[in-house]
Amino acid sequence: MKASPSTWVRLGSAVAGVVLAVAGLWAWHVARSPAAPAASAVPAPAGWVRPAVAADELGQASGVTITRVAVSGGGGLVDLRFRVVDPDRAHALHDPATPPAVVDEGSGLIVRDLLMNHEHSGDYRAGVTYYLVFENPGNWVRRGARVTVLLGNAQVEHVRVV
């Protein structure tokens, strides 16, 4: 069966519509990418805000220093590494009143669910590096993004994700 010219016109219009929709979604994705200027950063929701400290002051506030924030697991996980400098203060990391979290500054999304509900048990030791692995639903936190890390009773803003 031979297609009529009007069938080809309709098919061409449908293909053009799909191409435009894909281009629109791509433009939206690029516009919200982590490369956006820091001025567009979304602050953490009020219930999650803690006193902001510089990265080198986190040890005094929470007993730890951040060594790395990375996306892993094909984008589905956020890996937070920290070194304990004061074991007594570090125990506040798992206080139910101040749970650890990572806030994507571009969207305000809070990544707070630990992979398999894992949290450290036992005593922390000074000088040892520990980790927290958060589920990253929808791969919202991406490499190159800036995040706010909430640990214990403090937060460190504008941490680059690798």
XYZ file of N, CA, C and O in Angstrom:
648
model
N 0.835 -1.169 0.000
C 0.000 0.000 0.000
C 0.885 1.240 0.000
O 1.841 1.332 0.750
N 0.558 2.180 -0.827
C 1.343 3.388 -1.004
C 0.766 4.488 -0.110
O -0.438 4.697 -0.069
N 1.661 5.214 0.625
C 1.213 6.291 1.508
C 0.924 7.536 0.695
O 1.640 7.880 -0.246
N -0.124 8.221 1.088
C -0.494 9.458 0.395
C 0.395 10.599 0.878
O 0.986 10.533 1.960
N 0.496 11.693 0.105
C 1.316 12.840 0.525
C 0.880 13.410 1.868
O 1.705 13.849 2.659
N -0.409 13.399 2.184
C -0.867 13.946 3.470
C -0.390 13.080 4.632
O -0.131 13.572 5.727
N -0.219 11.792 4.420
C 0.308 10.909 5.456
C 1.754 11.278 5.769
O 2.158 11.324 6.932
N 2.531 11.559 4.715
C 3.916 11.958 4.919
C 4.010 13.294 5.654
O 4.887 13.493 6.489
N 3.111 14.215 5.358
C 3.108 15.517 6.031
C 2.801 15.328 7.512
O 3.452 15.912 8.377
N 1.814 14.502 7.828
C 1.478 14.231 9.228
C 2.630 13.546 9.955
O 2.957 13.886 11.092
N 3.269 12.600 9.310
C 4.401 11.911 9.912
C 5.555 12.882 10.152
O 6.174 12.883 11.222
N 5.831 13.733 9.182
C 6.884 14.738 9.331
C 6.576 15.704 10.464
O 7.456 16.092 11.239
N 5.314 16.098 10.606
C 4.912 16.995 11.697
C 5.089 16.318 13.050
O 5.533 16.940 14.015
N 4.744 15.046 13.132
C 4.899 14.311 14.389
C 6.367 14.200 14.775
O 6.737 14.411 15.940
N 7.232 13.904 13.816
C 8.671 13.796 14.088
C 9.211 15.151 14.535
O 9.979 15.244 15.490
N 8.803 16.218 13.876
C 9.242 17.561 14.256
C 8.785 17.889 15.676
O 9.532 18.492 16.463
N 7.580 17.494 16.038
C 7.078 17.729 17.397
C 7.903 17.000 18.440
O 8.226 17.554 19.493
N 8.270 15.772 18.145
C 9.096 14.995 19.076
C 10.470 15.645 19.219
O 11.001 15.776 20.333
N 11.057 16.074 18.119
C 12.372 16.721 18.165
C 12.297 17.992 19.003
O 13.177 18.261 19.838
N 11.265 18.793 18.834
C 11.115 20.013 19.625
C 10.930 19.703 21.108
O 11.479 20.394 21.971
N 10.172 18.670 21.426
C 9.973 18.293 22.830
C 11.289 17.857 23.465
O 11.615 18.251 24.590
N 12.063 17.058 22.763
C 13.358 16.610 23.280
C 14.282 17.804 23.463
O 14.982 17.922 24.478
N 14.308 18.720 22.503
C 15.151 19.913 22.626
C 14.722 20.758 23.821
O 15.564 21.296 24.550
N 13.435 20.869 24.057
C 12.939 21.621 25.220
C 13.359 20.982 26.534
O 13.787 21.673 27.468
N 13.254 19.665 26.629
C 13.681 18.965 27.841
C 15.183 19.096 28.055
O 15.642 19.282 29.181
N 15.947 19.019 26.982
C 17.391 19.181 27.094
C 17.734 20.582 27.590
O 18.563 20.749 28.473
N 17.082 21.606 27.046
C 17.330 22.989 27.476
C 16.978 23.166 28.950
O 17.696 23.827 29.708
N 15.868 22.564 29.389
C 15.479 22.646 30.802
C 16.533 21.987 31.675
O 16.930 22.526 32.703
N 17.020 20.822 31.256
C 18.029 20.098 32.028
C 19.320 20.908 32.139
O 19.915 21.009 33.210
N 19.758 21.498 31.038
C 20.983 22.301 31.047
C 20.807 23.521 31.948
O 21.704 23.889 32.696
N 19.636 24.135 31.917
C 19.392 25.335 32.721
C 19.458 25.053 34.212
O 19.831 25.918 34.997
N 19.128 23.838 34.633
C 19.148 23.531 36.058
C 20.389 22.754 36.468
O 20.502 22.271 37.577
N 21.351 22.656 35.584
C 22.568 21.893 35.876
C 23.411 22.585 36.935
O 23.264 23.770 37.177
N 24.332 21.853 37.584
C 25.168 22.433 38.635
C 26.057 23.577 38.174
O 26.607 24.286 38.976
N 26.212 23.753 36.880
C 27.058 24.828 36.387
C 26.391 26.197 36.529
O 26.986 27.207 36.223
N 25.157 26.224 37.007
C 24.466 27.497 37.202
C 25.210 28.323 38.244
O 25.851 27.792 39.138
N 25.143 29.658 38.155
C 25.877 30.492 39.101
C 25.429 30.272 40.532
O 24.284 29.946 40.801
N 26.361 30.463 41.476
C 26.075 30.246 42.893
C 24.966 31.156 43.395
O 24.306 30.852 44.371
N 24.722 32.281 42.744
C 23.693 33.209 43.181
C 22.313 32.572 43.135
O 21.390 33.006 43.808
N 22.147 31.507 42.334
C 20.855 30.857 42.230
C 20.694 29.731 43.249
O 19.745 28.974 43.176
N 21.618 29.614 44.178
C 21.568 28.536 45.158
C 20.306 28.611 45.990
O 19.863 29.682 46.384
N 19.727 27.459 46.228
C 18.524 27.359 47.049
C 18.962 26.988 48.461
O 19.652 25.988 48.651
N 18.580 27.768 49.463
C 19.003 27.441 50.828
C 18.291 26.194 51.344
O 17.230 25.819 50.859
N 18.894 25.573 52.341
C 18.280 24.410 52.973
C 16.979 24.844 53.641
O 16.881 25.958 54.154
N 15.964 23.980 53.639
C 14.720 24.315 54.319
C 14.971 24.637 55.794
O 15.873 24.081 56.420
N 14.169 25.516 56.344
C 14.378 26.054 57.693
C 14.573 24.970 58.752
O 15.416 25.107 59.629
N 13.824 23.900 58.690
C 13.936 22.847 59.692
C 15.266 22.115 59.659
O 15.615 21.422 60.608
N 16.010 22.272 58.583
C 17.274 21.564 58.442
C 18.482 22.468 58.649
O 19.613 21.991 58.662
N 18.279 23.750 58.765
C 19.394 24.687 58.881
C 20.071 24.558 60.243
O 19.409 24.457 61.271
N 21.387 24.569 60.205
C 22.206 24.545 61.415
C 23.203 25.686 61.310
O 23.389 26.249 60.228
N 23.879 26.030 62.377
C 24.862 27.116 62.279
C 25.912 26.801 61.201
O 26.510 25.728 61.203
N 26.104 27.738 60.284
C 27.086 27.556 59.210
C 28.481 27.835 59.742
O 28.699 28.806 60.475
N 29.401 26.960 59.381
C 30.802 27.137 59.749
C 31.648 26.914 58.496
O 31.228 26.246 57.558
N 32.842 27.474 58.508
C 33.791 27.210 57.427
C 34.254 25.761 57.545
O 34.217 25.168 58.626
N 34.692 25.206 56.426
C 35.119 23.800 56.427
C 36.187 23.523 57.475
O 36.153 22.486 58.138
N 37.116 24.471 57.667
C 38.179 24.236 58.643
C 37.730 24.449 60.089
O 38.478 24.174 61.021
N 36.491 24.914 60.295
C 35.945 25.090 61.647
C 34.996 23.958 62.050
O 34.539 23.905 63.189
N 34.701 23.057 61.122
C 33.769 21.970 61.417
C 34.294 21.066 62.521
O 33.527 20.548 63.326
N 35.599 20.890 62.601
C 36.197 20.060 63.645
C 35.874 20.567 65.036
O 35.598 19.779 65.943
N 35.885 21.882 65.216
C 35.529 22.468 66.517
C 34.040 22.299 66.810
O 33.648 22.077 67.939
N 33.205 22.419 65.780
C 31.753 22.365 65.979
C 31.223 20.944 66.115
O 30.383 20.665 66.965
N 31.705 20.032 65.257
C 31.137 18.679 65.219
C 32.143 17.562 65.424
O 31.774 16.388 65.390
N 33.414 17.912 65.578
C 34.413 16.891 65.843
C 34.926 16.152 64.627
O 35.631 15.158 64.760
N 34.568 16.624 63.419
C 35.008 15.960 62.194
C 35.408 16.993 61.147
O 35.031 18.161 61.254
N 36.162 16.543 60.158
C 36.439 17.359 58.980
C 35.993 16.573 57.756
O 36.126 15.340 57.724
N 35.463 17.273 56.771
C 35.018 16.625 55.536
C 36.242 16.372 54.668
O 37.043 17.267 54.438
N 36.368 15.135 54.191
C 37.482 14.831 53.295
C 37.025 14.666 51.849
O 37.810 14.876 50.934
N 35.744 14.310 51.652
C 35.277 14.094 50.277
C 33.763 13.968 50.237
O 33.173 13.313 51.093
N 33.173 14.557 49.218
C 31.770 14.320 48.885
C 31.764 13.927 47.416
O 32.236 14.688 46.569
N 31.272 12.725 47.122
C 31.335 12.216 45.753
C 30.034 11.517 45.387
O 29.331 10.986 46.242
N 29.757 11.524 44.091
C 28.642 10.751 43.560
C 29.220 9.408 43.129
O 30.281 9.342 42.502
N 28.550 8.331 43.497
C 29.016 6.991 43.133
C 27.819 6.131 42.781
O 26.687 6.616 42.748
N 28.046 4.878 42.540
C 26.949 3.961 42.243
C 26.161 4.369 41.018
O 24.936 4.305 41.017
N 26.852 4.823 39.968
C 26.162 5.227 38.748
C 25.297 6.460 38.951
O 24.356 6.677 38.195
N 25.599 7.256 39.975
C 24.832 8.467 40.251
C 23.767 8.271 41.312
O 23.170 9.227 41.782
N 23.535 7.039 41.714
C 22.464 6.756 42.665
C 22.850 6.885 44.127
O 22.011 6.690 45.011
N 24.118 7.222 44.400
C 24.586 7.334 45.776
C 25.427 8.595 45.946
O 26.087 9.036 45.007
N 25.394 9.155 47.146
C 26.292 10.235 47.523
C 27.155 9.701 48.656
O 26.648 9.275 49.686
N 28.464 9.721 48.441
C 29.442 9.173 49.380
C 30.095 10.347 50.114
O 30.772 11.163 49.505
N 29.863 10.434 51.420
C 30.434 11.488 52.246
C 31.507 10.870 53.136
O 31.220 9.968 53.928
N 32.733 11.350 52.999
C 33.849 10.863 53.825
C 34.247 11.964 54.798
O 34.298 13.132 54.432
N 34.519 11.566 56.026
C 34.927 12.540 57.040
C 35.973 11.909 57.961
O 35.984 10.705 58.178
N 36.841 12.761 58.484
C 37.896 12.320 59.413
C 37.543 12.833 60.800
O 37.197 14.005 60.971
N 37.638 11.989 61.785
C 37.331 12.362 63.161
C 38.524 13.081 63.777
O 39.648 12.583 63.726
N 38.257 14.261 64.350
C 39.302 14.992 65.069
C 39.002 15.038 66.565
O 39.908 15.180 67.375
N 37.733 14.912 66.942
C 37.329 14.899 68.345
C 36.234 13.836 68.502
O 35.074 14.083 68.199
N 36.595 12.631 68.960
C 35.624 11.538 69.062
C 34.396 11.866 69.906
O 33.295 11.413 69.598
N 34.565 12.649 70.980
C 33.411 12.964 71.831
C 32.389 13.810 71.081
O 31.187 13.564 71.152
N 32.844 14.807 70.345
C 31.920 15.654 69.570
C 31.351 14.907 68.368
O 30.233 15.175 67.934
N 32.111 13.989 67.811
C 31.678 13.269 66.609
C 30.444 12.404 66.866
O 29.691 12.117 65.943
N 30.210 12.007 68.093
C 29.033 11.177 68.381
C 27.730 11.906 68.087
O 26.697 11.272 67.887
N 27.761 13.230 68.004
C 26.558 14.000 67.672
C 26.125 13.787 66.220
O 25.016 14.171 65.844
N 26.965 13.149 65.406
C 26.607 12.939 64.001
C 25.345 12.109 63.843
O 24.630 12.261 62.858
N 25.079 11.227 64.776
C 23.898 10.371 64.666
C 22.833 10.702 65.701
O 21.974 9.877 66.005
N 22.878 11.913 66.216
C 21.833 12.383 67.122
C 20.546 12.534 66.313
O 20.545 13.205 65.276
N 19.432 11.912 66.734
C 18.185 12.018 65.979
C 17.714 13.468 65.776
O 17.006 13.760 64.818
N 18.132 14.368 66.649
C 17.730 15.767 66.509
C 18.509 16.485 65.407
O 18.052 17.504 64.885
N 19.687 15.960 65.053
C 20.524 16.582 64.018
C 21.096 15.505 63.097
O 22.307 15.290 63.068
N 20.236 14.843 62.316
C 20.740 13.765 61.461
C 21.638 14.299 60.346
O 21.476 15.439 59.902
N 22.589 13.492 59.890
C 23.447 13.928 58.787
C 22.636 14.030 57.496
O 21.678 13.278 57.289
N 23.026 14.976 56.650
C 22.340 15.156 55.374
C 23.225 15.949 54.430
O 24.190 16.593 54.842
N 22.874 15.885 53.148
C 23.520 16.670 52.109
C 22.400 17.397 51.373
O 21.423 16.782 50.965
N 22.536 18.724 51.229
C 21.511 19.529 50.562
C 22.079 20.039 49.246
O 23.095 20.740 49.234
N 21.433 19.686 48.153
C 21.842 20.193 46.844
C 21.479 21.670 46.774
O 20.309 22.044 46.909
N 22.476 22.539 46.596
C 22.233 23.978 46.621
C 21.519 24.475 45.370
O 20.919 25.540 45.382
N 21.556 23.711 44.305
C 20.870 24.121 43.080
C 19.373 23.915 43.138
O 18.616 24.677 42.542
N 18.942 22.893 43.871
C 17.513 22.564 43.902
C 16.904 22.639 45.296
O 15.692 22.697 45.423
N 17.738 22.595 46.338
C 17.227 22.548 47.703
C 16.873 21.140 48.154
O 16.441 20.930 49.281
N 17.076 20.151 47.292
C 16.749 18.764 47.616
C 17.640 18.271 48.748
O 18.854 18.470 48.720
N 17.025 17.636 49.739
C 17.771 17.087 50.875
C 17.981 15.597 50.660
O 17.021 14.841 50.512
N 19.246 15.190 50.633
C 19.594 13.778 50.539
C 19.947 13.362 51.960
O 20.939 13.809 52.518
N 19.095 12.518 52.559
C 19.264 12.200 53.972
C 19.108 10.727 54.304
O 19.441 10.296 55.395
N 18.601 9.937 53.375
C 18.388 8.514 53.646
C 19.689 7.756 53.434
O 20.238 7.718 52.333
N 20.182 7.161 54.504
C 21.417 6.387 54.428
C 21.157 5.054 53.741
O 20.116 4.422 53.961
N 22.110 4.642 52.908
C 21.997 3.374 52.209
C 21.825 2.258 53.229
O 22.627 2.128 54.154
N 20.775 1.496 53.096
C 20.448 0.375 53.981
C 20.422 0.793 55.457
O 20.760 0.005 56.335
N 20.076 2.053 55.708
C 19.971 2.597 57.067
C 21.249 2.423 57.872
O 21.217 2.354 59.093
N 22.384 2.378 57.180
C 23.666 2.182 57.860
C 24.079 3.436 58.617
O 23.993 4.535 58.114
N 24.477 3.247 59.833
C 25.141 4.310 60.572
C 26.174 3.666 61.481
O 26.057 2.508 61.863
N 27.170 4.427 61.811
C 28.287 3.907 62.603
C 27.815 3.539 64.010
O 27.029 4.247 64.622
N 28.311 2.433 64.499
C 28.058 2.073 65.889
C 29.423 1.872 66.546
O 30.398 1.542 65.888
N 29.471 2.106 67.800
C 30.746 1.999 68.496
C 31.400 3.357 68.639
O 30.840 4.386 68.259
N 32.589 3.338 69.196
C 33.308 4.587 69.444
C 34.069 5.034 68.200
O 34.647 4.220 67.484
N 34.045 6.339 67.976
C 34.886 6.918 66.922
C 36.313 7.022 67.446
O 36.528 7.210 68.648
N 37.276 6.945 66.524
C 38.683 7.105 66.894
C 39.258 8.306 66.158
O 39.040 8.464 64.950
N 39.998 9.127 66.864
C 40.619 10.308 66.268
C 41.575 9.898 65.150
O 42.297 8.905 65.269
N 41.549 10.657 64.058
C 42.441 10.410 62.943
C 41.940 9.385 61.940
O 42.555 9.187 60.904
N 40.835 8.722 62.233
C 40.298 7.696 61.337
C 39.248 8.330 60.425
O 38.449 9.156 60.858
N 39.260 7.923 59.155
C 38.271 8.408 58.190
C 37.105 7.424 58.150
O 37.313 6.215 58.022
N 35.897 7.961 58.244
C 34.665 7.182 58.199
C 33.849 7.657 57.007
O 34.200 8.644 56.356
N 32.764 6.961 56.724
C 31.937 7.345 55.584
C 30.455 7.218 55.902
O 30.049 6.453 56.790
N 29.664 7.972 55.172
C 28.218 7.846 55.153
C 27.832 7.755 53.681
O 28.311 8.560 52.867
N 26.998 6.804 53.319
C 26.552 6.673 51.938
C 25.044 6.925 51.922
O 24.273 6.205 52.561
N 24.667 7.977 51.207
C 23.266 8.373 51.113
C 22.682 7.898 49.789
O 23.365 7.888 48.763
N 21.408 7.533 49.821
C 20.698 7.258 48.576
C 20.483 8.589 47.868
O 20.186 9.600 48.506
N 20.652 8.600 46.565
C 20.534 9.808 45.748
C 19.437 9.580 44.713
O 19.711 9.360 43.537
N 18.174 9.622 45.150
C 17.077 9.284 44.245
C 17.017 10.253 43.067
O 17.140 11.453 43.228
N 16.839 9.690 41.892
C 16.745 10.522 40.702
C 18.058 11.151 40.292
O 18.094 12.009 39.415
N 19.155 10.734 40.931
C 20.481 11.292 40.623
C 20.477 12.815 40.663
O 21.108 13.477 39.842
N 19.782 13.392 41.639
C 19.668 14.851 41.718
C 20.993 15.514 42.047
O 21.321 16.563 41.515
N 21.760 14.943 42.961
C 23.068 15.506 43.277
C 24.034 14.957 42.240
O 24.139 13.748 42.061
N 24.721 15.858 41.550
C 25.601 15.452 40.450
C 27.034 15.923 40.677
O 27.265 16.865 41.427
N 27.950 15.279 40.005
C 29.349 15.715 40.049
C 29.429 17.175 39.630
O 28.776 17.584 38.685
N 30.240 17.937 40.338
C 30.407 19.352 40.024
C 29.439 20.257 40.755
O 29.623 21.469 40.787
N 28.395 19.676 41.347
C 27.413 20.486 42.070
C 28.003 21.032 43.359
O 29.020 20.544 43.850
N 27.356 22.025 43.893
C 27.705 22.557 45.217
C 26.615 22.084 46.172
O 25.428 22.148 45.865
N 27.048 21.613 47.339
C 26.109 21.115 48.340
C 26.424 21.727 49.691
O 27.530 22.222 49.927
N 25.435 21.679 50.575
C 25.627 22.012 51.981
C 25.625 20.696 52.737
O 24.699 19.898 52.590
N 26.670 20.468 53.515
C 26.798 19.221 54.280
C 26.416 19.516 55.719
O 26.977 20.410 56.347
N 25.453 18.759 56.255
C 25.000 18.898 57.629
C 25.548 17.735 58.436
O 25.202 16.580 58.182
N 26.428 18.042 59.377
C 27.023 17.029 60.242
C 26.977 17.525 61.677
O 27.518 18.586 61.989
N 26.330 16.751 62.522
C 26.216 17.158 63.920
C 25.431 18.449 64.036
O 24.394 18.618 63.401
N 25.953 19.373 64.817
C 25.222 20.621 65.062
C 25.738 21.765 64.195
O 25.637 22.932 64.577
N 26.295 21.455 63.015
C 26.817 22.496 62.132
C 26.612 22.097 60.683
O 26.300 20.953 60.366
N 26.788 23.080 59.795
C 26.723 22.812 58.377
C 27.847 23.560 57.658
O 28.249 24.632 58.085
N 28.337 22.945 56.579
C 29.355 23.560 55.737
C 28.725 23.754 54.364
O 28.245 22.796 53.754
N 28.720 24.993 53.900
C 28.084 25.336 52.635
C 29.094 25.313 51.494
O 30.292 25.446 51.705
N 28.556 25.177 50.279
C 29.303 25.305 49.024
C 30.417 24.271 48.874
O 31.498 24.582 48.371
N 30.159 23.051 49.303
C 31.128 21.967 49.150
C 30.963 21.397 47.743
O 29.849 21.083 47.316
N 32.053 21.292 47.015
C 32.025 20.774 45.630
C 31.951 19.259 45.641
O 32.706 18.592 46.343
N 31.039 18.704 44.836
C 30.875 17.255 44.710
C 31.795 16.765 43.591
O 31.825 17.351 42.513
N 32.545 15.702 43.870
C 33.425 15.122 42.847
C 32.864 13.807 42.349
O 31.971 13.251 42.913
